[in-house]
Coordinates of C-alpha atoms and ligand atoms in Angstrom, one line a residue:
Chain Z
M1172 CA 0.0 0.0 0.0
T1173 CA 1.5 3.3 -1.0
P1174 CA 0.6 6.3 1.2
A1175 CA -1.4 9.0 -0.7
D1176 CA 0.1 12.4 -1.1
P1177 CA -1.0 14.3 2.0
S1178 CA -1.4 17.6 0.2
S1179 CA -4.0 16.2 -2.4
N1180 CA -7.7 16.6 -1.8
R1181 CA -8.2 13.0 -2.4
F1182 CA -6.2 12.2 0.7
R1183 CA -8.3 14.6 2.9
I1184 CA -11.6 13.0 1.8
L1185 CA -10.4 9.4 1.8
S1186 CA -8.7 9.5 5.1
P1187 CA -11.8 9.9 7.4
L1188 CA -13.6 7.4 5.2
E1189 CA -10.7 5.0 5.4
F1190 CA -10.7 5.5 9.1
L1191 CA -14.4 4.8 9.4
G1192 CA -14.0 1.7 7.2
K1193 CA -11.1 0.4 9.2
T1194 CA -12.9 1.0 12.5
C1195 CA -16.0 -0.8 11.3
L1196 CA -14.0 -3.7 9.9
S1197 CA -12.1 -4.2 13.1
L1198 CA -15.3 -3.9 15.1
V1199 CA -17.0 -6.6 13.0
L1200 CA -13.9 -8.8 13.2
T1201 CA -13.7 -8.4 17.0
L1202 CA -17.4 -9.1 17.3
G1203 CA -17.0 -12.2 15.2
D1204 CA -14.0 -13.3 17.2
F1205 CA -15.9 -12.7 20.5
V1206 CA -18.9 -14.7 19.3
R1207 CA -16.7 -17.6 18.5
F1208 CA -15.1 -17.4 21.9
F1209 CA -18.5 -17.1 23.6
V1210 CA -19.8 -20.2 21.8
A1211 CA -16.8 -22.1 23.0
I1212 CA -17.5 -21.0 26.5
L1213 CA -21.2 -22.1 26.2
A1214 CA -20.1 -25.4 24.8
G1215 CA -17.7 -25.7 27.7
I1216 CA -20.4 -24.9 30.2
F1217 CA -22.7 -27.6 28.8
R1218 CA -19.8 -30.1 28.8
G1219 CA -19.4 -29.3 32.5
V1220 CA -16.2 -28.7 34.5
D1221 CA -13.7 -31.3 35.7
R1222 CA -12.2 -31.5 39.2
F1223 CA -9.6 -28.9 38.4
G1224 CA -12.2 -26.6 36.9
L1225 CA -14.5 -27.0 39.9
R1226 CA -11.7 -26.0 42.3
E1227 CA -10.9 -23.0 40.1
M1228 CA -14.6 -22.1 40.0
L1229 CA -15.0 -22.3 43.8
S1230 CA -11.9 -20.2 44.4
Q1231 CA -13.1 -17.6 41.9
M1232 CA -16.5 -17.5 43.6
F1233 CA -14.8 -17.0 46.9
D1234 CA -12.7 -14.1 45.5
L1235 CA -15.7 -12.5 43.9
G1236 CA -17.8 -12.8 47.1
T1237 CA -15.2 -11.6 49.6
L1238 CA -14.2 -8.8 47.3
S1239 CA -17.6 -7.6 46.4
I1240 CA -20.2 -8.3 49.1
P1241 CA -19.3 -5.3 51.4
V1242 CA -19.1 -2.9 48.5
V1243 CA -22.3 -4.1 46.9
M1244 CA -24.1 -3.9 50.3
L1245 CA -22.8 -0.5 51.0
T1246 CA -23.8 1.0 47.7
G1247 CA -27.1 -0.8 47.8
F1248 CA -27.9 0.8 51.2
F1249 CA -27.1 4.3 50.2
I1250 CA -28.8 4.2 46.8
G1251 CA -32.0 2.8 48.4
A1252 CA -31.9 5.5 51.0
V1253 CA -31.4 8.3 48.5
L1254 CA -34.1 6.9 46.3
V1255 CA -36.7 7.4 49.1
I1256 CA -35.4 10.9 50.0
E1257 CA -35.7 12.0 46.4
A1258 CA -39.1 10.3 45.7
Y1259 CA -40.8 11.3 48.9
P1260 CA -41.8 15.0 48.1
Q1261 CA -43.4 13.9 44.8
F1262 CA -45.4 11.1 46.4
H1263 CA -46.2 13.2 49.4
A1264 CA -47.6 15.9 47.2
L1265 CA -49.9 13.4 45.5
G1266 CA -50.9 12.0 48.9
L1267 CA -49.4 8.6 48.0
A1268 CA -46.5 8.7 50.4
S1269 CA -47.6 5.4 52.0
R1270 CA -47.0 3.7 48.6
L1271 CA -43.3 4.4 48.8
G1272 CA -42.9 0.8 50.0
S1273 CA -43.8 -0.7 46.7
V1274 CA -41.8 2.0 44.8
T1275 CA -38.7 1.3 46.8
V1276 CA -38.9 -2.4 46.6
L1277 CA -39.8 -2.5 43.0
S1278 CA -37.1 -0.2 41.8
V1279 CA -34.5 -1.9 44.0
V1280 CA -35.4 -5.5 43.1
K1281 CA -36.0 -4.9 39.3
Q1282 CA -33.4 -2.2 38.5
I1283 CA -31.1 -0.9 41.1
G1284 CA -30.0 -4.1 42.7
P1285 CA -29.0 -6.0 39.5
V1286 CA -27.6 -3.1 37.6
L1287 CA -25.6 -1.8 40.5
T1288 CA -24.3 -5.2 41.3
G1289 CA -23.5 -5.7 37.6
V1290 CA -21.6 -2.5 37.3
M1291 CA -19.7 -3.0 40.5
L1292 CA -18.7 -6.5 39.4
A1293 CA -17.7 -5.3 36.0
G1294 CA -15.2 -3.0 37.7
R1295 CA -14.0 -5.7 40.1
V1296 CA -13.9 -8.4 37.5
G1297 CA -12.4 -6.2 34.8
G1298 CA -9.7 -5.3 37.4
A1299 CA -9.0 -8.8 38.8
M1300 CA -10.0 -11.5 36.3
T1301 CA -8.8 -9.7 33.1
A1302 CA -5.6 -8.7 34.7
E1303 CA -5.0 -12.3 35.9
L1304 CA -5.7 -13.9 32.6
G1305 CA -3.9 -11.1 30.7
T1306 CA -0.8 -11.7 32.8
M1307 CA -1.1 -15.4 32.2
R1308 CA -1.2 -14.7 28.4
V1309 CA 1.7 -12.3 28.5
T1310 CA 3.9 -14.7 30.5
E1311 CA 3.0 -17.6 28.1
Q1312 CA 1.0 -19.5 30.7
I1313 CA -1.9 -19.9 28.3
E1314 CA 0.4 -21.2 25.6
A1315 CA 1.9 -23.6 28.2
L1316 CA -1.6 -24.9 28.9
R1317 CA -2.2 -25.5 25.2
S1318 CA 1.2 -27.2 24.9
M1319 CA 0.1 -29.6 27.6
A1320 CA -3.0 -30.5 25.6
A1321 CA -5.2 -28.6 27.9
D1322 CA -7.9 -26.3 26.5
P1323 CA -7.5 -22.8 28.1
V1324 CA -11.2 -22.0 27.5
R1325 CA -12.2 -25.1 29.4
T1326 CA -9.7 -24.8 32.2
L1327 CA -9.6 -21.1 32.7
A1328 CA -12.5 -19.3 31.1
V1329 CA -15.4 -21.7 31.8
P1330 CA -14.9 -21.8 35.6
R1331 CA -14.6 -18.0 35.8
V1332 CA -17.7 -17.4 33.7
L1333 CA -19.6 -19.9 35.8
A1334 CA -18.4 -18.2 38.9
C1335 CA -19.7 -14.9 37.6
V1336 CA -23.0 -16.4 36.6
V1337 CA -23.5 -17.9 40.0
M1338 CA -22.2 -15.0 42.1
T1339 CA -24.0 -12.0 40.3
P1340 CA -27.5 -13.1 41.4
I1341 CA -26.2 -13.9 44.9
L1342 CA -24.6 -10.5 45.2
T1343 CA -27.7 -9.0 43.8
V1344 CA -29.7 -10.5 46.7
F1345 CA -27.4 -8.8 49.1
S1346 CA -27.7 -5.5 47.3
D1347 CA -31.5 -5.8 47.2
I1348 CA -31.8 -6.5 50.9
L1349 CA -29.6 -3.6 51.9
G1350 CA -31.3 -1.3 49.3
I1351 CA -34.7 -2.1 50.7
F1352 CA -33.3 -1.6 54.2
G1353 CA -31.9 1.8 53.3
G1354 CA -35.2 2.8 51.8
W1355 CA -37.2 1.5 54.7
L1356 CA -35.0 3.3 57.2
I1357 CA -35.5 6.7 55.6
A1358 CA -39.2 6.1 54.8
V1359 CA -40.3 4.9 58.2
H1360 CA -37.8 6.5 60.5
V1361 CA -37.1 9.8 58.8
Q1362 CA -40.2 10.6 56.7
G1363 CA -42.5 9.0 59.3
I1364 CA -44.4 6.7 57.0
N1365 CA -46.3 4.0 58.9
N1366 CA -44.3 0.8 59.1
D1367 CA -47.2 -1.5 58.4
Q1368 CA -48.3 0.5 55.4
F1369 CA -44.8 0.4 54.0
W1370 CA -44.6 -3.3 54.2
H1371 CA -48.2 -3.8 53.0
F1372 CA -47.6 -2.0 49.8
A1373 CA -44.1 -3.6 49.4
R1374 CA -45.8 -7.0 49.5
V1375 CA -48.6 -6.0 47.1
G1376 CA -46.2 -4.4 44.6
V1377 CA -43.8 -7.2 44.5
D1378 CA -44.5 -10.8 43.5
I1379 CA -42.2 -13.7 42.8
Y1380 CA -42.1 -12.9 39.1
T1381 CA -40.7 -9.4 39.8
I1382 CA -38.0 -10.8 42.1
N1383 CA -37.1 -13.3 39.4
T1384 CA -37.0 -10.6 36.8
G1385 CA -34.2 -9.0 38.8
L1386 CA -32.3 -12.2 39.3
I1387 CA -32.6 -13.3 35.7
K1388 CA -31.2 -10.0 34.7
A1389 CA -28.3 -10.5 37.2
L1390 CA -27.7 -13.9 35.7
F1391 CA -27.3 -12.5 32.2
F1392 CA -25.1 -9.7 33.5
G1393 CA -22.9 -12.2 35.2
L1394 CA -22.6 -14.2 31.9
A1395 CA -21.7 -11.0 30.0
I1396 CA -19.2 -9.8 32.6
G1397 CA -17.4 -13.1 32.9
A1398 CA -17.2 -13.8 29.1
I1399 CA -16.0 -10.3 28.3
A1400 CA -13.4 -10.3 31.1
C1401 CA -12.0 -13.6 29.9
Y1402 CA -12.1 -12.6 26.3
K1403 CA -10.2 -9.4 26.9
G1404 CA -7.7 -11.3 29.1
F1405 CA -7.1 -14.0 26.5
R1406 CA -6.6 -11.4 23.7
C1407 CA -4.5 -9.1 25.9
G1408 CA -1.7 -7.2 24.2
N1409 CA 1.9 -7.5 25.3
G1410 CA 3.5 -6.1 28.4
A1411 CA 2.1 -4.5 31.5
Q1412 CA 0.6 -1.8 29.3
G1413 CA -1.3 -4.4 27.3
V1414 CA -2.7 -5.8 30.6
G1415 CA -3.8 -2.4 31.8
R1416 CA -5.5 -1.6 28.5
A1417 CA -7.3 -5.0 28.5
C1418 CA -8.7 -4.3 32.0
T1419 CA -10.0 -0.9 31.0
E1420 CA -11.5 -2.3 27.8
A1421 CA -13.1 -5.1 29.7
F1422 CA -14.8 -2.7 32.1
V1423 CA -16.0 -0.3 29.5
S1424 CA -17.4 -3.1 27.3
S1425 CA -19.1 -4.9 30.2
F1426 CA -20.6 -1.6 31.3
I1427 CA -22.1 -0.9 27.9
V1428 CA -23.3 -4.5 27.5
I1429 CA -25.0 -4.4 30.9
L1430 CA -26.9 -1.2 29.9
I1431 CA -28.1 -2.7 26.6
L1432 CA -28.9 -6.1 28.2
N1433 CA -30.9 -4.3 30.9
L1434 CA -33.0 -2.6 28.3
V1435 CA -33.6 -5.7 26.2
L1436 CA -34.4 -7.9 29.2
A1437 CA -36.7 -5.3 30.7
L1438 CA -38.7 -5.2 27.4
L1439 CA -38.7 -9.0 27.1
L1440 CA -39.6 -9.8 30.6
T1441 CA -42.3 -7.3 30.8
N1442 CA -43.9 -8.6 27.6
I1443 CA -43.7 -12.1 29.0
Y1444 CA -45.4 -10.9 32.1
V1445 CA -48.2 -9.4 30.1
M1446 CA -48.5 -12.5 28.0
V1447 CA -48.8 -14.8 31.0
W1448 CA -51.1 -12.6 33.1
P1449 CA -53.0 -10.7 30.4
N1450 CA -55.7 -9.4 32.8
Q1451 CA -53.3 -8.1 35.4
P1452 CA -51.9 -4.7 34.5
P1453 CA -48.3 -4.4 35.6
I1454 CA -48.5 -2.9 39.1
L1455 CA -47.6 0.8 39.3
Chain N
M1362 CA 14.3 -30.1 -3.3
I1363 CA 14.6 -33.9 -3.5
Q1364 CA 12.4 -35.5 -0.9
P1365 CA 13.9 -38.6 0.8
T1366 CA 12.1 -41.7 -0.1
T1367 CA 9.6 -43.0 2.4
D1368 CA 11.4 -46.3 3.0
M1369 CA 14.5 -44.7 4.4
P1370 CA 15.4 -46.3 7.7
D1371 CA 15.8 -43.1 9.7
Q1372 CA 12.9 -40.9 9.1
P1373 CA 13.1 -37.5 10.8
I1374 CA 10.8 -37.3 13.8
I1375 CA 10.0 -33.7 13.0
R1376 CA 10.3 -32.0 9.7
F1377 CA 10.0 -28.4 8.6
A1378 CA 9.3 -28.1 4.9
D1379 CA 9.7 -24.6 3.3
V1380 CA 8.1 -22.9 6.3
H1381 CA 7.4 -19.2 6.1
K1382 CA 6.2 -17.2 9.1
R1383 CA 5.7 -13.5 9.5
F1384 CA 4.2 -11.2 12.1
G1385 CA 2.8 -8.2 10.3
S1386 CA 5.7 -7.0 8.1
L1387 CA 8.3 -8.8 10.2
V1388 CA 9.6 -11.9 8.5
V1389 CA 10.6 -14.4 11.2
L1390 CA 11.0 -17.7 9.3
D1391 CA 11.9 -17.5 5.7
A1392 CA 11.6 -20.7 3.6
L1393 CA 13.0 -22.7 6.4
S1394 CA 13.5 -26.5 5.9
L1395 CA 14.9 -28.6 8.6
D1396 CA 14.9 -32.3 9.6
I1397 CA 15.1 -33.3 13.3
P1398 CA 16.4 -36.8 13.6
A1399 CA 14.8 -39.1 16.2
D1400 CA 16.6 -40.0 19.5
Q1401 CA 19.2 -37.3 19.0
T1402 CA 19.7 -33.8 20.3
T1403 CA 19.5 -30.9 17.9
V1404 CA 20.7 -27.6 19.2
V1405 CA 19.4 -24.4 17.6
I1406 CA 21.6 -21.3 18.0
G1407 CA 21.3 -17.8 16.6
P1408 CA 21.1 -14.2 17.6
S1409 CA 18.3 -12.8 19.8
G1410 CA 15.2 -12.3 17.7
A1411 CA 16.3 -14.8 15.0
G1412 CA 13.1 -16.8 15.5
K1413 CA 14.3 -19.7 17.6
S1414 CA 11.3 -19.7 20.0
V1415 CA 8.9 -19.2 17.1
L1416 CA 10.5 -22.3 15.5
L1417 CA 9.8 -24.4 18.6
K1418 CA 6.2 -23.2 18.9
H1419 CA 5.5 -24.5 15.4
I1420 CA 6.3 -28.0 16.6
V1421 CA 3.4 -28.2 19.0
G1422 CA 1.1 -26.1 16.9
L1423 CA 1.1 -23.1 19.1
L1424 CA 1.9 -21.2 15.9
Q1425 CA 1.0 -22.1 12.3
P1426 CA 3.2 -21.4 9.3
D1427 CA 1.8 -18.9 6.8
S1428 CA 3.0 -21.3 4.1
G1429 CA 4.9 -24.6 4.1
N1430 CA 4.4 -27.6 6.3
V1431 CA 5.4 -29.0 9.6
Y1432 CA 5.5 -32.8 10.1
F1433 CA 5.6 -34.9 13.2
H1434 CA 6.3 -38.6 12.5
Q1435 CA 5.4 -38.0 8.8
Q1436 CA 2.0 -36.6 9.8
R1437 CA 1.3 -33.0 8.7
I1438 CA 0.3 -31.1 11.8
N1439 CA 0.1 -27.5 10.8
H1440 CA -3.5 -27.7 9.6
L1441 CA -4.8 -29.6 12.7
S1442 CA -7.3 -28.2 15.1
E1443 CA -6.6 -27.7 18.8
R1444 CA -8.5 -30.9 19.5
Q1445 CA -6.6 -32.9 16.9
L1446 CA -3.3 -31.6 18.2
E1447 CA -3.9 -33.0 21.7
P1448 CA -2.5 -36.5 21.2
I1449 CA 0.6 -35.0 19.6
R1450 CA 1.1 -32.4 22.4
K1451 CA 0.9 -35.2 25.0
R1452 CA 4.0 -36.7 23.5
I1453 CA 6.0 -33.5 23.6
G1454 CA 7.4 -31.7 26.6
F1455 CA 7.9 -27.9 26.2
L1456 CA 10.2 -25.9 28.5
F1457 CA 9.2 -22.3 27.8
Q1458 CA 11.9 -19.6 27.7
M1459 CA 10.3 -17.7 30.7
G1460 CA 9.3 -20.9 32.4
A1461 CA 5.6 -20.1 32.1
L1462 CA 4.8 -21.7 35.5
F1463 CA 1.2 -21.4 36.6
D1464 CA 1.6 -18.8 39.3
S1465 CA -1.6 -19.6 41.1
M1466 CA -0.3 -23.2 41.8
T1467 CA 2.4 -24.5 44.0
V1468 CA 5.5 -26.1 42.5
G1469 CA 4.1 -29.5 43.1
E1470 CA 0.8 -28.7 41.5
N1471 CA 2.6 -27.3 38.5
I1472 CA 4.5 -30.5 37.9
A1473 CA 1.4 -32.6 38.6
F1474 CA -0.7 -30.6 36.1
P1475 CA 0.2 -32.5 33.0
L1476 CA -0.2 -35.8 34.9
R1477 CA -3.6 -34.9 36.3
H1478 CA -4.7 -33.4 33.1
Q1479 CA -3.9 -36.6 31.2
G1480 CA -6.0 -38.7 33.6
I1481 CA -3.5 -40.1 36.1
K1482 CA -5.6 -40.6 39.1
S1483 CA -3.4 -42.3 41.7
E1484 CA -2.2 -39.6 44.1
S1485 CA 0.7 -41.7 45.3
D1486 CA 2.0 -42.1 41.7
I1487 CA 1.7 -38.4 41.2
Q1488 CA 3.6 -37.5 44.4
Q1489 CA 6.3 -40.0 43.4
V1490 CA 6.7 -38.3 40.0
I1491 CA 6.8 -34.9 41.6
S1492 CA 9.6 -35.7 44.1
E1493 CA 11.5 -37.7 41.5
K1494 CA 11.5 -34.9 38.9
L1495 CA 12.3 -32.2 41.6
A1496 CA 15.2 -34.3 42.7
V1497 CA 16.5 -34.5 39.1
V1498 CA 16.6 -30.7 38.8
G1499 CA 18.1 -30.3 42.3
L1500 CA 15.0 -28.8 44.0
S1501 CA 13.9 -31.6 46.3
G1502 CA 11.5 -30.5 49.0
S1503 CA 10.1 -27.4 47.3
E1504 CA 6.8 -29.0 46.4
K1505 CA 4.8 -26.5 48.6
K1506 CA 6.5 -23.3 47.4
M1507 CA 4.8 -20.8 45.1
P1508 CA 6.5 -19.9 41.9
A1509 CA 6.6 -16.2 43.0
D1510 CA 8.9 -17.3 45.9
L1511 CA 11.5 -18.8 43.6
S1512 CA 14.5 -17.3 42.0
G1513 CA 14.7 -17.1 38.2
G1514 CA 17.0 -20.1 37.9
Q1515 CA 14.8 -22.1 40.3
K1516 CA 11.7 -21.3 38.2
K1517 CA 13.5 -22.5 35.1
R1518 CA 14.3 -25.8 36.8
V1519 CA 10.8 -26.3 38.0
A1520 CA 9.5 -25.6 34.5
L1521 CA 12.0 -28.2 33.2
A1522 CA 10.7 -30.7 35.8
R1523 CA 7.1 -30.0 34.5
A1524 CA 8.2 -30.4 30.9
I1525 CA 9.6 -33.9 31.5
A1526 CA 6.9 -35.0 34.0
M1527 CA 5.1 -37.1 31.5
D1528 CA 8.3 -38.8 30.2
P1529 CA 7.6 -37.4 26.7
E1530 CA 9.4 -38.7 23.6
V1531 CA 10.3 -35.3 22.5
V1532 CA 11.4 -32.4 24.7
L1533 CA 11.7 -28.8 23.5
Y1534 CA 14.1 -26.9 25.7
D1535 CA 14.0 -23.1 25.2
E1536 CA 17.2 -21.9 26.8
P1537 CA 17.4 -24.5 29.6
T1538 CA 20.6 -23.1 31.1
T1539 CA 19.9 -19.4 30.9
G1540 CA 20.0 -17.8 34.3
L1541 CA 21.7 -20.8 36.0
D1542 CA 25.1 -20.8 37.7
P1543 CA 27.7 -22.8 35.7
I1544 CA 27.5 -25.9 37.9
R1545 CA 23.7 -26.1 37.7
A1546 CA 23.9 -25.4 34.0
D1547 CA 26.2 -28.4 33.7
V1548 CA 23.8 -30.6 35.7
I1549 CA 21.1 -29.6 33.2
N1550 CA 23.4 -30.6 30.3
E1551 CA 24.0 -33.9 31.9
L1552 CA 20.2 -34.3 32.4
I1553 CA 19.6 -33.6 28.7
L1554 CA 22.3 -36.2 27.7
K1555 CA 20.9 -38.7 30.2
L1556 CA 17.3 -38.4 28.9
K1557 CA 18.6 -39.0 25.4
E1558 CA 20.7 -42.0 26.3
E1559 CA 18.4 -43.7 28.8
L1560 CA 14.9 -42.8 27.7
K1561 CA 15.7 -42.2 24.0
V1562 CA 14.3 -38.7 24.2
T1563 CA 14.6 -36.5 21.1
G1564 CA 15.7 -33.1 22.2
I1565 CA 15.6 -29.7 20.6
V1566 CA 17.6 -27.2 22.6
V1567 CA 17.6 -23.5 21.9
T1568 CA 20.5 -21.9 23.6
H1569 CA 23.0 -19.0 23.7
D1570 CA 25.3 -21.0 25.9
M1571 CA 27.9 -22.3 23.5
A1572 CA 29.5 -24.6 26.1
S1573 CA 26.2 -26.3 26.6
A1574 CA 25.5 -26.4 22.8
F1575 CA 28.8 -28.2 22.1
K1576 CA 28.3 -30.6 25.0
V1577 CA 24.7 -31.8 24.3
A1578 CA 24.4 -31.5 20.5
D1579 CA 24.4 -34.3 18.0
Q1580 CA 23.5 -31.7 15.4
I1581 CA 23.8 -27.9 15.6
V1582 CA 21.7 -25.6 13.5
M1583 CA 22.4 -21.9 13.2
L1584 CA 19.5 -19.5 12.4
L1585 CA 20.0 -16.0 11.1
N1586 CA 17.3 -13.8 9.6
G1587 CA 14.8 -16.6 9.4
K1588 CA 17.1 -18.9 7.5
I1589 CA 19.4 -21.7 8.4
I1590 CA 22.9 -20.5 7.6
A1591 CA 24.8 -23.5 9.1
Q1592 CA 24.0 -27.0 10.0
G1593 CA 26.3 -29.8 11.1
T1594 CA 27.9 -31.8 13.9
P1595 CA 29.5 -29.8 16.7
Q1596 CA 32.9 -30.6 15.1
Q1597 CA 31.8 -29.3 11.7
I1598 CA 30.4 -26.2 13.2
K1599 CA 33.6 -25.5 15.2
T1600 CA 35.7 -25.6 12.1
M1601 CA 33.4 -23.7 9.9
E1602 CA 34.9 -20.8 7.9
D1603 CA 31.7 -18.7 7.6
E1604 CA 32.1 -15.2 9.1
D1605 CA 28.7 -15.1 10.8
V1606 CA 29.1 -18.5 12.4
R1607 CA 32.6 -17.8 13.6
H1608 CA 31.6 -14.5 15.2
F1609 CA 28.6 -16.1 16.9
I1610 CA 30.3 -19.2 18.4
E1611 CA 33.3 -17.2 19.5
G1612 CA 31.1 -14.5 21.0
R1613 CA 32.9 -11.7 19.2
A1614 CA 31.0 -8.5 18.2
N1615 CA 32.1 -7.2 14.8
A1616 CA 32.5 -3.6 13.7
E1617 CA 28.9 -3.4 12.6
D1618 CA 27.6 -4.5 16.1
L1619 CA 29.9 -1.9 17.8
K1620 CA 29.1 1.1 15.6
A1621 CA 26.6 2.5 18.0
L1622 CA 29.1 2.5 20.9
H1623 CA 31.5 4.8 19.1
R1624 CA 29.0 7.6 19.5
L1625 CA 29.3 7.5 23.2
Ligands
ATP1851 N1 3.3 -13.8 18.9 C1 4.1 -12.9 18.3 N2 3.6 -11.8 17.7 C2 4.3 -10.9 17.1 N3 5.7 -11.0 17.0 C3 6.3 -12.0 17.5 C4 5.5 -13.0 18.2 N4 6.3 -14.0 18.6 C5 7.6 -13.6 18.2 N5 7.5 -12.4 17.6 C6 8.7 -11.7 17.0 O1 9.4 -12.7 16.2 C7 10.8 -12.4 16.3 C8 11.5 -13.7 16.7 O2 11.1 -14.0 18.1 P1 11.7 -15.2 18.9 O3 11.0 -15.2 20.2 O4 11.5 -16.5 18.1 O5 13.2 -14.9 19.0 P2 14.3 -15.8 19.6 O6 15.2 -16.2 18.5 O7 13.8 -16.8 20.5 O8 15.1 -14.7 20.5 P3 15.7 -14.8 21.9 O9 17.0 -15.5 21.8 O10 15.9 -13.4 22.4 O11 14.7 -15.6 22.8 C9 11.0 -11.3 17.3 O12 11.2 -10.1 16.6 C10 9.6 -11.2 18.0 O13 9.3 -9.9 18.3
MG1852 MG1 13.5 -17.1 22.4

């Protein structure tokens, strides 16, 4: 390829086009590569993990849990509390302050819990898992695995993705509980809403399907976070710089994917709800 | 090139046939053809960046040639999938240049990894192999240590113990004596010789250590700019007239290499 003369007009017009073309091409190629990787992970999940993989999975779950439970609970508590503080004047003006119970619990269980947990984990996992796998790649440990006839996707990626899939819903439960607690604390003990009314509307507003909606979301977030973190680690560039960049990219990609998944799943799960219970309007 | 007929008694165990490999615009292997005889030790020498490690990675399919073929026991392996490569990889031990120990596992677990992965269940057998191989590399009793707590030379030796854990028929040694003191280095040389003589291991040794090269080699190959510029027995290499070979084996820098220093 010969570089075009920088002074010609053709260069000026082509260059942004060329840039766009190259960006799109690399985006499509990366996406294709990721899909192949993802399919390999799914295949690995259905084939199950061996003894080594199980150990790896449990230790990853332990790391995820101990790293994240306090943070997830702390953020859950504060966001739940602030939610009620911000919503109270509006509801009070309408004379519906007693329904704050269902608003809090619904928002926390369906939205705030899973998304908050997902984002926290994306940061944690982007930092820890991607860095670990990236370092393994850079120091040829992944090639060493392959040279010993072991499949790195099966031995390293599948246990990690499974750990994320299991732990995200569990952490979401912790976040939910603390979020509701934070909301309740403000509503009942600061704004003076009747305790029984708070819980009454909380119970009416939230059925099992709603709780499952949140947990199903969390499950998919976990899948996305784990798969992206492993993918970025496996494709990490050379040197410490490569590892650092892989971590950042893993976090940013997971974050975007969580937002998109959240929207898609919200649409999908609400529609399913309406299909299954056609006569019951979605509460609130 | 004339292909040797198939009924020759000594078929090479590994063969490179006109292998080209490049990374982007960097040509690393350039029409390289090489036969590795079975049950012997082939030493590959050449300047840093010549493509020695890349050459080794082609043998276990960690890298594929852009064109040309790689054969293992007459079987073409460069088009095989990861799954299809597994049986071949199980017969080859690979000592990586940087060791590539799994740093989340202890020394013992590292050495046990290939054994457990290949389905050896008996824990007492595994423990026996671990202590035996650690003794061979002079690190008895370090089963419980983590790789991070080892020195560079110790890591290298653990990695060697892992590479030979399965008693493979071929061992690829990427700089086995780099970072070791002269006495340890000589112990490793003896180990390479012993594996060849007693277990009929085919060895490919990449090294910058000329003493080690001349000691363990049945055949020496010198790589420069992706091509083989010299090939022969240690005796033949020692007496070669070629400028590049002489400079390299004598460890002398020529005027070209020193040009940058004159600016100081
Ligand atoms: N995966 C890769 N991607 C891009 N370039 C690579 C890759 N592997 C090796 N190279 C390049 O190929 C060239 C040869 O590398 P190789 O590691 O084989 O050198 P070497 O002969 O082993 O050198 P040394 O003696 O320093 O270990 C180097 O310039 C290296 O940068
Ligand atoms: Mg090398």
